[in-house]
Amino acid sequence: MEVPLQLEAGKLPPVPRAGFAAGGEAEGGRAEARYVHKIGTSPKVLGWIGLSVEGADLVRRETRRKLTQQVVGSLNRCGREKQAKALATCGQWFDVWARPSGEAKLLPCPCDSMFCPECANRRSRPLIRKLKGMVNRPGRSYWFLTLTVPNTENLSRQDISAISDQFAELWNSWVFQEVEDENGKAFRIYGGVRSIECVYEPESESWHPHIHVLFEAPRRLPWWWLTLLKAAWNRITGGARYLRLQRAYSVTKRGKKKYNNLNEKALRELCKYVTKCAEFAGDHLLVDEFLRAFKGVRRTQCFGSFHGACSREFEREPGDDDEETLNAQATLTDDGYRRLPFRAVLADTVMQRDGTRQLTFDFMERVRAYIQTADPPWGLEVEDIPTSEQTRIEFAGAMPEKSEWQPSLFEGAV
Amino acid sequence: MATAAVQTWIGHSSDIAVPLLGAEFWKDGTEISGILEGKRDQKVGGTAYRLTLDTAVSIDGEEVTEVEMPSLTGFKNALESLRLQGYQMKKGDLWRVRCEGIKKAKKEGFSDSPEFELAIVRK
């Protein structure tokens, strides 16, 4: 005889689960069992995942944000409210470009401040792109040189002009232009790009202007060339003794250094425009001093074989539209878009899944209303022209230079 | 009249002195998981997080289940990423720490830094 699977005692009433009333507790036992929610008894499992890369990026952004806030405060205190506002709201305003048909596009309005890391990246991008096509030539090597001058207590425009002129003199000197190696064979430095930078040293309460140079040299640069360079720089500056020369390299995915093969990342590191202001961002007098000294200064300049890589950048004053913006504007104009006389703020836009921004419904209504009221219609739309097959008429003989019917065309004209 | 209750505590050095999973322990793909028991501030090196591991790991030839996770840069960054997701650590959380790779030091004289993925489950 088979053993019954169920207990002979029959079915037992189910045991009430935690969090549920068994019934009979209220209304004299007439009430049905009711669900009672208790905090902490939920079987919900919580999960989080955190990555070092994400965290490092967040920390970097937070540091940047704090630093920018400090600079904004300092700019306000030294009476540069307009610059402070532009820096504080960088990336939050957009130019609105629209077509008569009602389509709209947004172009960001950058602050172009020397202290803005986002704008620094954006401005250096065209230069990096051009340099990328100039480096890694066969038979050449690339070097990173840092030239320093003695610290100065007060920074002025003259200090910056002086270091710039001193470098120009060094470039024109025989050390760069014509040197003979051990075999009597002449070699020269082909060209490069230089960037003037200045940091503040709080320990000595002084400014430290210096120049970074990325230059292109023959494949084999003799070790004693550095001695010549030191002597020349010392002579030109009248006492500067410290300079550093190292071979430029890019880092592979495995972390190995690769010489004579500069990638975009390496170039970005060398050509970034970022102002290192962490040491003086909180002091409005120092911020003002720095801005006065660097007003209208071409911080980056190309020379020799790199000449022309950043010529466009020279013509541009801070605040003007850069090359990328001008290109975007030209494309939009060609496509029939016109800039509207008002701007959109970040709150007027919504981030899309693909990372682009789109205008909100309310703002779009405002754009459409403007287009409708704008008089006369400010744009022409491209329409398809109906075409038909045409028969080619063959001419036998030469075409008369002037048609005999031509004068009659103008008879009616006064 | 209140009853005088007697309370006692005993502390051992071994309660605190557990092996530390320093940077040299971590290789690409190394993974540990265990329950968070607590944290303490070290004299040098920041906060260390104590874990009871599900599976013992071998440190200096010894199999251990009680370890401490030091505040390595990569680990601190992973925790920072979690903090912004709203995570606040709690005793009893199940931690799974996986090394995602070793980031080479940019400057000479600095040590390489392991990068982590820190997954947490709370029941």
Coordinates of C-alpha atoms in Angstrom, one line a residue, chain B residues 19 57-64:
Chain B
P19 CA 45.7 41.1 7.2
V57 CA 42.3 34.1 0.5
S58 CA 45.9 33.2 0.8
I59 CA 48.1 36.0 2.2
D60 CA 51.8 35.2 2.9
G61 CA 51.0 31.5 2.7
E62 CA 48.2 31.7 5.2
E63 CA 44.5 31.2 4.5
V64 CA 42.5 34.0 6.0

